[in-house]
Short mmCIF file of C-alpha atoms in Angstrom, two decimals:
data_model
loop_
_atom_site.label_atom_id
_atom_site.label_comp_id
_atom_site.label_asym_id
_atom_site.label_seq_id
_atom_site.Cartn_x
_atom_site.Cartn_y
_atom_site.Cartn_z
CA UNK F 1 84.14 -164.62 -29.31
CA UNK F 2 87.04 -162.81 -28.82
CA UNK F 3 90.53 -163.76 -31.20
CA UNK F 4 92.59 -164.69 -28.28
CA UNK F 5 91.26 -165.95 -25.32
CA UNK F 6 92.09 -163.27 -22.59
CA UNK F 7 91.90 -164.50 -19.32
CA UNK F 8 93.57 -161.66 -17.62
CA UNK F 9 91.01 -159.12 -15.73
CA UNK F 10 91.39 -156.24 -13.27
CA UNK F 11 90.77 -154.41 -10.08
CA UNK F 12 88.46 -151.99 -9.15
CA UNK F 13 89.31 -148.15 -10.33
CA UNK F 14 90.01 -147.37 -6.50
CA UNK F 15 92.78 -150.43 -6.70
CA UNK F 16 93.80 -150.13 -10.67
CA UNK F 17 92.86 -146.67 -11.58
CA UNK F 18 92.01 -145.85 -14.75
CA UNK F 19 94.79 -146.61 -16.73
CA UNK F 20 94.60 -150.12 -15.55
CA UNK F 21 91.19 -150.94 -17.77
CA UNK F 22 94.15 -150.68 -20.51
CA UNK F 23 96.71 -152.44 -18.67
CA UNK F 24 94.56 -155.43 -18.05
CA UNK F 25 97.38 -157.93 -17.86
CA UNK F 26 98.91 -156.03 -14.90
CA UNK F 27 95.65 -156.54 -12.42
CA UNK F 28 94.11 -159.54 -11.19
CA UNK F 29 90.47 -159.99 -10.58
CA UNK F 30 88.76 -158.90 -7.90
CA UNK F 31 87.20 -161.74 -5.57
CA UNK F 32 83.31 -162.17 -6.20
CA UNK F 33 81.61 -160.60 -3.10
CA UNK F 34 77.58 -160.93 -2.76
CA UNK F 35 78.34 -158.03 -0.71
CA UNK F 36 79.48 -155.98 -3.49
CA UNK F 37 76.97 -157.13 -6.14
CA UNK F 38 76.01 -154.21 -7.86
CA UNK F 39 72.65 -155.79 -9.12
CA UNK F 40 72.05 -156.50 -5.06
CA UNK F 41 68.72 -155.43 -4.15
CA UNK F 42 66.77 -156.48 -0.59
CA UNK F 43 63.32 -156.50 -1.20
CA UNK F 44 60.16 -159.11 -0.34
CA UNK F 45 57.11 -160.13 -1.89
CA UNK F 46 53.70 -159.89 -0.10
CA UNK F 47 50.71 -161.08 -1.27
CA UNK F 48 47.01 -158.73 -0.96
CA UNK F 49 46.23 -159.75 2.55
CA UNK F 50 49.99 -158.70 3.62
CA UNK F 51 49.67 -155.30 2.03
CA UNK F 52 46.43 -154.58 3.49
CA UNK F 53 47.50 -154.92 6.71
CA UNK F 54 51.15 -152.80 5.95
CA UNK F 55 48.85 -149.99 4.71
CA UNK F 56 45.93 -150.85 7.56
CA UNK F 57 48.84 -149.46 10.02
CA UNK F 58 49.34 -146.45 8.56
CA UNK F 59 45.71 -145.53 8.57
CA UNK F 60 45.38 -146.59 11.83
CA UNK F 61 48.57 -144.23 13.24
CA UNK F 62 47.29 -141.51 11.73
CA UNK F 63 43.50 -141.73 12.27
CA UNK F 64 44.69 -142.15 16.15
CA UNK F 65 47.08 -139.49 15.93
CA UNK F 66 44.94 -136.72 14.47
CA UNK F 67 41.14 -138.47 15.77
CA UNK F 68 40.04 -138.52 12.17
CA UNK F 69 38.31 -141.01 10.68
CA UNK F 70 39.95 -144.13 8.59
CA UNK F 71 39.04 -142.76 5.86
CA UNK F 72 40.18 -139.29 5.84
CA UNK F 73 43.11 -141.01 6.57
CA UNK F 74 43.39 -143.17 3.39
CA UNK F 75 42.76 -139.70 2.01
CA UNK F 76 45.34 -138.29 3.29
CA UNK F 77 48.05 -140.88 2.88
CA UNK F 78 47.37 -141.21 -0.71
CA UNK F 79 47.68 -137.68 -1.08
CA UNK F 80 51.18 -137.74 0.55
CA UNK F 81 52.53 -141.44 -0.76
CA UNK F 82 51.49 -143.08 2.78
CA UNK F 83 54.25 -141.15 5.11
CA UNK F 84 52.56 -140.02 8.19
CA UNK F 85 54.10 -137.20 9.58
CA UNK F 86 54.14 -135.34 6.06
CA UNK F 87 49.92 -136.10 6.07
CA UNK F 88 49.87 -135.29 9.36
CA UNK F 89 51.52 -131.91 8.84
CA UNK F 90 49.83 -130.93 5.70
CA UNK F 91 46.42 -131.68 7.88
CA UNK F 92 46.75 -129.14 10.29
CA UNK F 93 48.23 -126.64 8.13
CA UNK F 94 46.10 -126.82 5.37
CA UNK F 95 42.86 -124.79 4.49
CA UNK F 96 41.18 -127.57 2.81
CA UNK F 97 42.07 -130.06 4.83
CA UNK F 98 40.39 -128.87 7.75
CA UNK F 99 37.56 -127.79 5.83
CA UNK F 100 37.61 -131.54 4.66
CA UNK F 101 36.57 -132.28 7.85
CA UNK F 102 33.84 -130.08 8.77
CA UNK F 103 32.18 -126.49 8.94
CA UNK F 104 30.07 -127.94 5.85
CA UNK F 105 28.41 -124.52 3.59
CA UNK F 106 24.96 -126.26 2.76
CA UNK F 107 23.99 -125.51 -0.79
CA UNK F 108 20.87 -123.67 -1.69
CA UNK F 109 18.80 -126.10 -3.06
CA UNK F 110 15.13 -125.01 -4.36
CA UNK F 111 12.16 -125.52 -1.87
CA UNK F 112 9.04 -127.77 -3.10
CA UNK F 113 7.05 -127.74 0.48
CA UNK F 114 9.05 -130.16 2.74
CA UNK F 115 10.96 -131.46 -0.47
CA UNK F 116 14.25 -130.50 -2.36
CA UNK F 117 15.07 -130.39 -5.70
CA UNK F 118 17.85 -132.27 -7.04
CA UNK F 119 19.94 -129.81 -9.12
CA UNK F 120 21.49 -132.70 -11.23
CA UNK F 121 18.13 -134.93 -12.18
CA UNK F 122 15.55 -131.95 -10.71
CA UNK F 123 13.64 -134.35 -8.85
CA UNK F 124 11.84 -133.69 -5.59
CA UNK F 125 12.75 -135.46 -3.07
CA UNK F 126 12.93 -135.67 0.92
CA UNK F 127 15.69 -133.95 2.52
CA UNK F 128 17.10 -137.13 4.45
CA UNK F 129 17.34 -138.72 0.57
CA UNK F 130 19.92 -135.93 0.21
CA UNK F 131 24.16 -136.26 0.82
CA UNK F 132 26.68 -134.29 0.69
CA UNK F 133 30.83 -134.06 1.09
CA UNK F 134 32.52 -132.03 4.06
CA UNK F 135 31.75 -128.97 1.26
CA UNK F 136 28.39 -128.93 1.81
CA UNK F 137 27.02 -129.63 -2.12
CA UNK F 138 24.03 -131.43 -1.57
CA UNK F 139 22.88 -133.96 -4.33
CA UNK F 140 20.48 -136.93 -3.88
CA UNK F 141 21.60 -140.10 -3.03
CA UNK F 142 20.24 -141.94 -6.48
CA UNK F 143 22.88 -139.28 -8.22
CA UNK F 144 25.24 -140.03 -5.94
CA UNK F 145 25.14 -143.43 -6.45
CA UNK F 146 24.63 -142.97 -10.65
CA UNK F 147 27.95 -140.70 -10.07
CA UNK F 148 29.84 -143.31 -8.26
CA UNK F 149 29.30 -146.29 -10.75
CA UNK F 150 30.05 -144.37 -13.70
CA UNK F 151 32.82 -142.91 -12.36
CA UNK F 152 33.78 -146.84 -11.19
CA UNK F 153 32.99 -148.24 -14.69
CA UNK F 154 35.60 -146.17 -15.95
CA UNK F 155 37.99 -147.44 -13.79
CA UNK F 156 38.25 -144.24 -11.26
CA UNK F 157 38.02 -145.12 -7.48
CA UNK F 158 40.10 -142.65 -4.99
CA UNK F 159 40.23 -139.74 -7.57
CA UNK F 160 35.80 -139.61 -7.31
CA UNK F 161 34.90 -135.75 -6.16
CA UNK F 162 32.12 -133.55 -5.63
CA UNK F 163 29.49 -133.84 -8.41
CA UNK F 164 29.31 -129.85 -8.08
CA UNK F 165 31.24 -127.70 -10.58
CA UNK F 166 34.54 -126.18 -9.92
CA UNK F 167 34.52 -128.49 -6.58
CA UNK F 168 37.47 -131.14 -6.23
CA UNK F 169 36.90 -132.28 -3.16
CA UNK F 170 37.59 -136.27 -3.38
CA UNK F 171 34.86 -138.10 -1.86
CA UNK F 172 36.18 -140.36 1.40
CA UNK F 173 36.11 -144.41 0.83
CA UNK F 174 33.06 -144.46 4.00
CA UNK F 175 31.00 -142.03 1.68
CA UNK F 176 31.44 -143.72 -1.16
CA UNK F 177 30.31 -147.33 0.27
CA UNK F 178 27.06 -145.97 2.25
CA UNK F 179 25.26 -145.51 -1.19
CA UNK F 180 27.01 -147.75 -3.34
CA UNK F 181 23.93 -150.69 -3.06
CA UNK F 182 25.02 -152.68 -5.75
CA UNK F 183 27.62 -155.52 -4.36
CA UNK F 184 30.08 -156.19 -7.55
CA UNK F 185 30.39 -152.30 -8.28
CA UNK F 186 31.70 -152.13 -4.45
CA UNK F 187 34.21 -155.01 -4.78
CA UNK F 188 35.43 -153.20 -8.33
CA UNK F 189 35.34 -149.57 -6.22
CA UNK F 190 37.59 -151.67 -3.46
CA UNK F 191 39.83 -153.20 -6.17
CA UNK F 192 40.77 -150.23 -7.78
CA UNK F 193 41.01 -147.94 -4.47
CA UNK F 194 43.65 -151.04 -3.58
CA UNK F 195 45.32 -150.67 -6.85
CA UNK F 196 45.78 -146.54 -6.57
CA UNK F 197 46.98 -147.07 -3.19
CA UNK F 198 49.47 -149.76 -3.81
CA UNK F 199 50.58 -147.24 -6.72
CA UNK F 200 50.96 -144.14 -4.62
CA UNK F 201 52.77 -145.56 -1.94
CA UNK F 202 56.95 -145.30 -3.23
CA UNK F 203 57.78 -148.51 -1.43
CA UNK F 204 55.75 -151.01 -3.26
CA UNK F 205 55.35 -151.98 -6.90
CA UNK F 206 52.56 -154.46 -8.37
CA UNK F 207 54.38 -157.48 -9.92
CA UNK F 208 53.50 -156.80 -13.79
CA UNK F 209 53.03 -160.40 -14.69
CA UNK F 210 50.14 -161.66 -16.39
CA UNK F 211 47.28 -162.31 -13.83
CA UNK F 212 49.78 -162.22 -10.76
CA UNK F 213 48.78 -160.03 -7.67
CA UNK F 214 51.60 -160.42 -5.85
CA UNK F 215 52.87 -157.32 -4.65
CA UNK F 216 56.45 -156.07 -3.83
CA UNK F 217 58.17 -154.15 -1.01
CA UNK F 218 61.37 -152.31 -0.51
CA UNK F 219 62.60 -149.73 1.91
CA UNK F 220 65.11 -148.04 -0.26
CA UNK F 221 63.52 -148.29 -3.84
CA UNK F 222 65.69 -147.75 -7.01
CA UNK F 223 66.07 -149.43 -10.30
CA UNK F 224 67.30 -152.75 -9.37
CA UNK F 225 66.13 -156.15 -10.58
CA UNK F 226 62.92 -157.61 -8.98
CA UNK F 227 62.46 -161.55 -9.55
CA UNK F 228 58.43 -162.85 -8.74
CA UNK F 229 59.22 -166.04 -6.93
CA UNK F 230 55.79 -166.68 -8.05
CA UNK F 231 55.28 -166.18 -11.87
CA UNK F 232 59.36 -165.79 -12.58
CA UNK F 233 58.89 -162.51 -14.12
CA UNK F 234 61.90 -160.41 -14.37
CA UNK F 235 61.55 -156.35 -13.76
CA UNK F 236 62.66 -152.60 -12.61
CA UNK F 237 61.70 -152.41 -9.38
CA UNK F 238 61.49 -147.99 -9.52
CA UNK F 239 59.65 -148.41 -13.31
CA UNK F 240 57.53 -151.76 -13.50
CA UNK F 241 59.23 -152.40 -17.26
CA UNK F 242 61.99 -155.01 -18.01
CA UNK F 243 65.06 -154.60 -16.00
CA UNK F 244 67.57 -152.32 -18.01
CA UNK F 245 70.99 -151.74 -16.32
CA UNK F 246 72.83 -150.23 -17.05
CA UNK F 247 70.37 -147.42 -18.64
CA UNK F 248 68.34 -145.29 -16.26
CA UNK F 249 64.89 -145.78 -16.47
CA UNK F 250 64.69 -142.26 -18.05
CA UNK F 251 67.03 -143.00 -21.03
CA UNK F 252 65.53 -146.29 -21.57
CA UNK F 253 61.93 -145.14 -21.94
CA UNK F 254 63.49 -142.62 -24.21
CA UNK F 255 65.18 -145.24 -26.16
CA UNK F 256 62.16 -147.61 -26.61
CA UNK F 257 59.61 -144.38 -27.90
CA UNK F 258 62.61 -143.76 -30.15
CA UNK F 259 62.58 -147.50 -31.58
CA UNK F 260 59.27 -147.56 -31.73
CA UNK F 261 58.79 -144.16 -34.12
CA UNK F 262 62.06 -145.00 -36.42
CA UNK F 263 61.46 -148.42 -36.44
CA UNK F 264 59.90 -148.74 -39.91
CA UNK F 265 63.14 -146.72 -41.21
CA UNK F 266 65.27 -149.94 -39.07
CA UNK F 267 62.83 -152.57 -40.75
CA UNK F 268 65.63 -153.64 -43.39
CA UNK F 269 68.09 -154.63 -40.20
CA UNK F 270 65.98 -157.67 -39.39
CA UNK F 271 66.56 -160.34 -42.34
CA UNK F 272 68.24 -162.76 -40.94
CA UNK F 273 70.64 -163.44 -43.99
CA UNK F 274 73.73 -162.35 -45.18
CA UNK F 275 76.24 -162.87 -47.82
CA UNK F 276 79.58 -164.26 -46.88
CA UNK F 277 82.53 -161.85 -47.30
CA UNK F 278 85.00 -163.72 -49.11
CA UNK F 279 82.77 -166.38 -51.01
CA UNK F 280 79.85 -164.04 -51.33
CA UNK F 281 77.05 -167.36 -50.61
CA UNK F 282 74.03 -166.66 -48.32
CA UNK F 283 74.35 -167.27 -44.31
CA UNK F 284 71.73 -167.39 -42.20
CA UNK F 285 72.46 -166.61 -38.56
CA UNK F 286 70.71 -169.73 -36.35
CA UNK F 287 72.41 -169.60 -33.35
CA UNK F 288 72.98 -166.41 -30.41
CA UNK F 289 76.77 -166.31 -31.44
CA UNK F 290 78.21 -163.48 -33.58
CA UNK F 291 81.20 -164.97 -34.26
CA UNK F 292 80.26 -166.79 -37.97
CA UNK F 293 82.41 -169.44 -40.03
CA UNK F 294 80.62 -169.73 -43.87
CA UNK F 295 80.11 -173.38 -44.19
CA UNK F 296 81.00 -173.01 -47.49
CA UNK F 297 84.57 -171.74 -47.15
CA UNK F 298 84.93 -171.83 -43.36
CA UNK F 299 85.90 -167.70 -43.44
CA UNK F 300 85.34 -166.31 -40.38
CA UNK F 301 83.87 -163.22 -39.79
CA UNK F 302 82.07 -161.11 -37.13
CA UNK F 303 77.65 -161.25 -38.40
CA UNK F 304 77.81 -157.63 -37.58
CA UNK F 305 80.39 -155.80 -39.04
CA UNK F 306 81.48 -158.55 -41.56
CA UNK F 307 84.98 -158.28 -40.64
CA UNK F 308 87.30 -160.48 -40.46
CA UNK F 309 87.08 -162.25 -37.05
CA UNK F 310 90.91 -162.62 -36.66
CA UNK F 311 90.76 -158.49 -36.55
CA UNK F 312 88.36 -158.65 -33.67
CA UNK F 313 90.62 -159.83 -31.03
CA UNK F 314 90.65 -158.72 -27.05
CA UNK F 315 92.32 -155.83 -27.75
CA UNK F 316 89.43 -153.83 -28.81
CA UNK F 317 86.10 -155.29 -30.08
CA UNK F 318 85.53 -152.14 -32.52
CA UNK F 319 82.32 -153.03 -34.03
CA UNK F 320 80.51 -152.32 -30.89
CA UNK F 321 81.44 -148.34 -30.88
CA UNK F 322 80.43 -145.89 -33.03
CA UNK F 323 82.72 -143.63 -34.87
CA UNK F 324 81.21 -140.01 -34.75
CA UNK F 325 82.33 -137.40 -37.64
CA UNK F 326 83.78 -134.76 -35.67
CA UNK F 327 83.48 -132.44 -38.55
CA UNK F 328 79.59 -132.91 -38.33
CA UNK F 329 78.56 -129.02 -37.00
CA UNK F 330 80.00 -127.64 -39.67
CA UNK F 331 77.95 -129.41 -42.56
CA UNK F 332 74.75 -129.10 -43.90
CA UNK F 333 71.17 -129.51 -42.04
CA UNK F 334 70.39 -133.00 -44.30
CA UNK F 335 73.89 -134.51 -43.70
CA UNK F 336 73.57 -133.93 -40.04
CA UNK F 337 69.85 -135.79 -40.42
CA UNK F 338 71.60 -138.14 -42.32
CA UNK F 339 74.69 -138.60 -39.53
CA UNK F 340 71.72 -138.97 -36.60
CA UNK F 341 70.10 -141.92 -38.42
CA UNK F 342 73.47 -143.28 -39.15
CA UNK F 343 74.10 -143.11 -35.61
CA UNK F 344 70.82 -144.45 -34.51
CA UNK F 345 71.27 -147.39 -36.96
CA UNK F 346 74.63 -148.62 -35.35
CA UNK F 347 72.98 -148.62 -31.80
CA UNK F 348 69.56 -150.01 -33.04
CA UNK F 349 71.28 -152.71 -35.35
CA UNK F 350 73.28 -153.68 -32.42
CA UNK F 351 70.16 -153.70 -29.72
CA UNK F 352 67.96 -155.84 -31.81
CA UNK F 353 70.82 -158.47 -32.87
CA UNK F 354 71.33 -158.83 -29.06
CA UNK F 355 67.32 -159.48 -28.40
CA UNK F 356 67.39 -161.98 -31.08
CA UNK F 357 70.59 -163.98 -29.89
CA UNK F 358 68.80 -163.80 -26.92
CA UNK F 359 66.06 -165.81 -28.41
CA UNK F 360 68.37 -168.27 -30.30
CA UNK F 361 70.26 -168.90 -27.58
CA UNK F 362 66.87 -170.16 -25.72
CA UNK F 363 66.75 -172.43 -28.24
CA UNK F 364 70.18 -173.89 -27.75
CA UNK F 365 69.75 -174.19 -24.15
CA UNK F 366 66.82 -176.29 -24.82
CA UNK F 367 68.93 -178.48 -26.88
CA UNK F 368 71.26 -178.65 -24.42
CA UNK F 369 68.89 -180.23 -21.68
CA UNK F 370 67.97 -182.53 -24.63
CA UNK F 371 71.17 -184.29 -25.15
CA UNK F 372 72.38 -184.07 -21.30
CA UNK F 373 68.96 -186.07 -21.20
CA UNK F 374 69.98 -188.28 -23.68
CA UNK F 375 73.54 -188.85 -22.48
CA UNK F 376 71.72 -189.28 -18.40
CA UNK F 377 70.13 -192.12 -20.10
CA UNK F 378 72.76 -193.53 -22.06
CA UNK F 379 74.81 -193.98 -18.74
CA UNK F 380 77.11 -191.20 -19.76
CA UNK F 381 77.11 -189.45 -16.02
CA UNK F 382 74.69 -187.56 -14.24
CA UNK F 383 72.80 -184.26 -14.43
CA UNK F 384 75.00 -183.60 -11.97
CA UNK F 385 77.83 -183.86 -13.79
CA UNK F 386 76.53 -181.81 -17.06
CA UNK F 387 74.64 -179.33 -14.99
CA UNK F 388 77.99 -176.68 -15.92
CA UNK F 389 77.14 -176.52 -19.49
CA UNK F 390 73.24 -175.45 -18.48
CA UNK F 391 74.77 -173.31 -15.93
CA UNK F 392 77.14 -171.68 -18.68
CA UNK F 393 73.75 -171.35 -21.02
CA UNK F 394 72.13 -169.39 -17.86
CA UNK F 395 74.95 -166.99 -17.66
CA UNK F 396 75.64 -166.13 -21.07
CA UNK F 397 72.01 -165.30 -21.45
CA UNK F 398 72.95 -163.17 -18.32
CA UNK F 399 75.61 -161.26 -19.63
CA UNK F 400 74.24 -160.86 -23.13
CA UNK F 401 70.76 -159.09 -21.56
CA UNK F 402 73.39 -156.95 -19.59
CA UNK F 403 75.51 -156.20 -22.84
CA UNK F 404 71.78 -155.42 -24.95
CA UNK F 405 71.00 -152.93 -22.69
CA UNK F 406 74.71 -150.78 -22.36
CA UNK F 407 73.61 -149.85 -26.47
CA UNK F 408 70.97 -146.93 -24.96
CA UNK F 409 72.97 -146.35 -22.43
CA UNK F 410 75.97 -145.78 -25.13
CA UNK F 411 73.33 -143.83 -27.63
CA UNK F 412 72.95 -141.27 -24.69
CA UNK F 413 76.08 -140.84 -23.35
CA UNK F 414 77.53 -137.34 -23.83
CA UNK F 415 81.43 -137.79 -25.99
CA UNK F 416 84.03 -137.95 -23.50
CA UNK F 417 86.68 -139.96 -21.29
CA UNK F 418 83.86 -141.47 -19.61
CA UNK F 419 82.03 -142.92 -22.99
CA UNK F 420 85.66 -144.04 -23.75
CA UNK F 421 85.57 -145.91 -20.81
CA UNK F 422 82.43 -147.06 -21.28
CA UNK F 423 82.92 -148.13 -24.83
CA UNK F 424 86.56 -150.10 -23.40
CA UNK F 425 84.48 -151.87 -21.00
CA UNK F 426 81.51 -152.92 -23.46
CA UNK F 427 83.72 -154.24 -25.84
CA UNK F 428 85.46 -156.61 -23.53
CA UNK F 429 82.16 -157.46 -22.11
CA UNK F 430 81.38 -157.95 -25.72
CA UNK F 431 83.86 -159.85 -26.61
CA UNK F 432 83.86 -162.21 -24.10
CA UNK F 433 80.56 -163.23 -24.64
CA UNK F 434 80.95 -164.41 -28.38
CA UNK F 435 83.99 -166.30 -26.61
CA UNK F 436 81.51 -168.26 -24.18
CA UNK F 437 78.72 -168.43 -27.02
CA UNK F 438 81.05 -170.33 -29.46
CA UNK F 439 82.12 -172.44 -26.82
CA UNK F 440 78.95 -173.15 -25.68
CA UNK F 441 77.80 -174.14 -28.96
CA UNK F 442 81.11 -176.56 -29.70
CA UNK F 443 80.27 -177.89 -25.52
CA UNK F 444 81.14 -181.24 -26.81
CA UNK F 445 84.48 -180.64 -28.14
CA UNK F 446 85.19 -177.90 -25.37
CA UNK F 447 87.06 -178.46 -22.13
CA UNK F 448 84.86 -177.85 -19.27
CA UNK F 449 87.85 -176.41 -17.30
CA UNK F 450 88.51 -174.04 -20.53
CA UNK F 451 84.40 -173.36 -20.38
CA UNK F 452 84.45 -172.86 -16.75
CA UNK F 453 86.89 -170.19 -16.81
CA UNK F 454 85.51 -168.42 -19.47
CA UNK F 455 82.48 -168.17 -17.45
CA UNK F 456 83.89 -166.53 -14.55
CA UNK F 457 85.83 -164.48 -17.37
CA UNK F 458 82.29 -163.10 -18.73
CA UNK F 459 80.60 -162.85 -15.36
CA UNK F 460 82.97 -160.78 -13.81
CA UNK F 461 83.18 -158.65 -16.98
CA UNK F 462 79.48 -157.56 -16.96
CA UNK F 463 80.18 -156.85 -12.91
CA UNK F 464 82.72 -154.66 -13.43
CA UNK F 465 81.15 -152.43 -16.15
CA UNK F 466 77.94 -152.78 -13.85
CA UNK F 467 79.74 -150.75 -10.84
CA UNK F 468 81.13 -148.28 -12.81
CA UNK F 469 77.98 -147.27 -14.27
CA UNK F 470 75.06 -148.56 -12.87
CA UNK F 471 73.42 -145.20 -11.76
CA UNK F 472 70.32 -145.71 -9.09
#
């Protein structure tokens, strides 16, 4: 919560420029466009027998274009994530391609009368009991087929090859169906050739909930949020993990590998007490809020920086940044170790109190529905008429994922105007959240005009910072 309420916002940079994210009493806000949501993202969701057919047509254009079979096509395609012109291209011009498709070299195999020997189990065996790819290595079928259902036990389906060594040739989905006999080793060889399709092809992205196979589609695909109208789960459509603006999906894979080697030097940042400031007695933090009052002495202070919260006002939230040593270069090797974990603490302290408000504040929205319940059936109004305060539960939890996720983004960013910027725009993003938290946990005592406002206040906050450096 911010010291002041500050209900004054700002253009654009093309309206304000950039001395107007300092002048923010000068600028009104911009008018919410769905137009010009930076989070806006077209995609659909298609379930198996949708996707089959999408990737059906493909196959189809190019088997007919280049009088190949359909699967030399799937071959193809997955090769050259399903475009057809790019497969159809690399087909004619390349070697192996068109050795792929014919002009077999049959192997030598030793003679036994009319009989061959297998030069994988050395059995004799009749030459029609004998297969090979479009590279002529002949092997008998029962090998084949031991091949194949090893090779599908382990989970590999389109990247099977040639049994013979030094041979890559990938063996086509026809081939590897003709002499697999057994009939749930063929549905697990069609499952997985699904799955590595679905995978190779940039415009579509399995939805990673538990047990869901619904599968998504977008033209233009970037790092945007993907909802599952199915199972509800919440993702990054270009990386399959949990949606991260504003951190690339580089920088936030870096970030979590980081957390997860230093965490057990972090361990000490998760006890969830504290000692007040001024009367020194335990706290413990129970709600998403960051703005704390000691129930003892009613100080109030700021749960991350124990500062006073009447120093925290809108004019700059200053826990939130981090306050390099510009003198760092020039000292030793173990006080610049020593300023990186410092560094890494701030961010990490920050990141995981966010994730656990996150969780608290779950909580409170559950007790919220609980007494709106209660007052529906006392004949105090309608859900109707208390739907605002779930509504202002929804968006803070909105804004506070948003705000979790600017900490990588911060940890990365190189020193400079633009990290200034950023750091300007997290703190009010910042602060305005612990505004709407504390009111949201005082909603009986708080106006719902007052609450109302300070949820357009917040929303239009985490826009703002959102397109000016949401990267795709």
């Amino acid at each position: 919560m911010s010291g002041e309420e500050d209900s004054g916002m700002y253009y654009s940079d093309e309206d304000c420029g950039y001395d107007a994210y300092y002048n923010m009493e000068d600028c009104d806000i911009e008018e919410n466009d769905s137009t010009m949501d930076p989070e806006h993202f077209s995609y659909e969701c298609l379930c198996v027998d949708e996707v089959e057919k999408l990737l059906n047509e493909s196959v189809e254009a190019l088997s007919n274009n280049l009088r190949i079979t359909p699967s030399l096509a799937k071959v193809l395609l997955h090769t050259h994530e399903w475009a057809v012109l790019p497969s159809a291209i690399a087909y004619k011009n390349s070697d192996w391609m068109q050795y792929l498709n014919g002009n077999p070299k049959q192997s030598k195999l030793e003679c036994l009368g009319q009989r061959l020997r297998c030069p994988v189990c050395f059995v004799p065996a009749l030459p029609e009991k004998f297969s090979s790819l479009s590279c002529g290595h002949l092997f008998c079928n029962e090998c084949w087929s031991t091949h194949f259902e090893v090779q599908i036990t382990q989970g590999v389906s389109t990247g099977i090859s040639c049994m013979a060594q030094d041979c890559g040739l990938l063996a086509p989905e026809d081939f590897v169906l003709s002499l697999l006999t057994k009939m749930p080793l063929r549905e697990k060889y069609q499952e997985f050739a699904f799955r590595d399709y679905v995978k190779s092809h940039p415009e579509l992205r399995f939805c990673p909930g538990p047990n869901c196979k619904f599968v998504f589609r977008s033209k233009e695909p970037k790092a945007k949020r993907t909802v599952c109208e199915h199972c509800v789960i919440s993702f990054c459509f270009k990386c399959g993990t949990d949606y991260h603006a504003p951190t690339d999906c580089a920088t936030i894979k870096k970030w979590l590998t980081k957390c997860a080697d230093d965490s057990e030097t972090a361990n000490y940042i998760s006890a969830h007490t504290k000692d007040c400031p001024r009367c020194h007695i335990c706290i413990e933090k129970n709600g998403g809020c960051n703005h704390m009052q000691c129930y003892n002495c009613k100080h109030d202070f700021c749960w991350m920086c124990l500062g006073d919260w009447k120093s925290h006002g809108s004019e700059y939230y200053e826990c939130s940044r981090y306050k390099e040593n510009p003198n760092i270069v020039n000292e030793s090797v173990h006080a610049q170790a020593r300023e990186a974990l410092k560094k890494y603490l701030h961010y990490y302290e920050r990141w995981e109190n966010h994730s656990k408000s996150l969780k608290l504040e779950a909580e409170t929205l559950e007790k919220i529905k609980s007494r709106i319940n209660a007052k529906v059936m006392n004949s105090s109004g309608t859900w109707i008429d208390w739907q605002y305060l779930v509504d202002a539960a929804a968006l803070l939890a909105k804004c506070r994922y948003t705000l979790q996720y600017t900490y990588p983004y911060a940890y990365y960013l190189e020193a400079g105007p633009r990290k200034e910027l950023f750091e300007y725009q997290q703190a009010q993003l910042e602060a305005e959240i612990e505004n709407l938290s504390w009111k949201i946990e005082r909603a009986e005592t708080t106006d719902r005009g007052d609450l109302e406002n300070q949820i357009d206040i917040a929303e239009k906050r985490r826009t703002t910072l959102l397109k000016d450096f949401l990267d795709v």
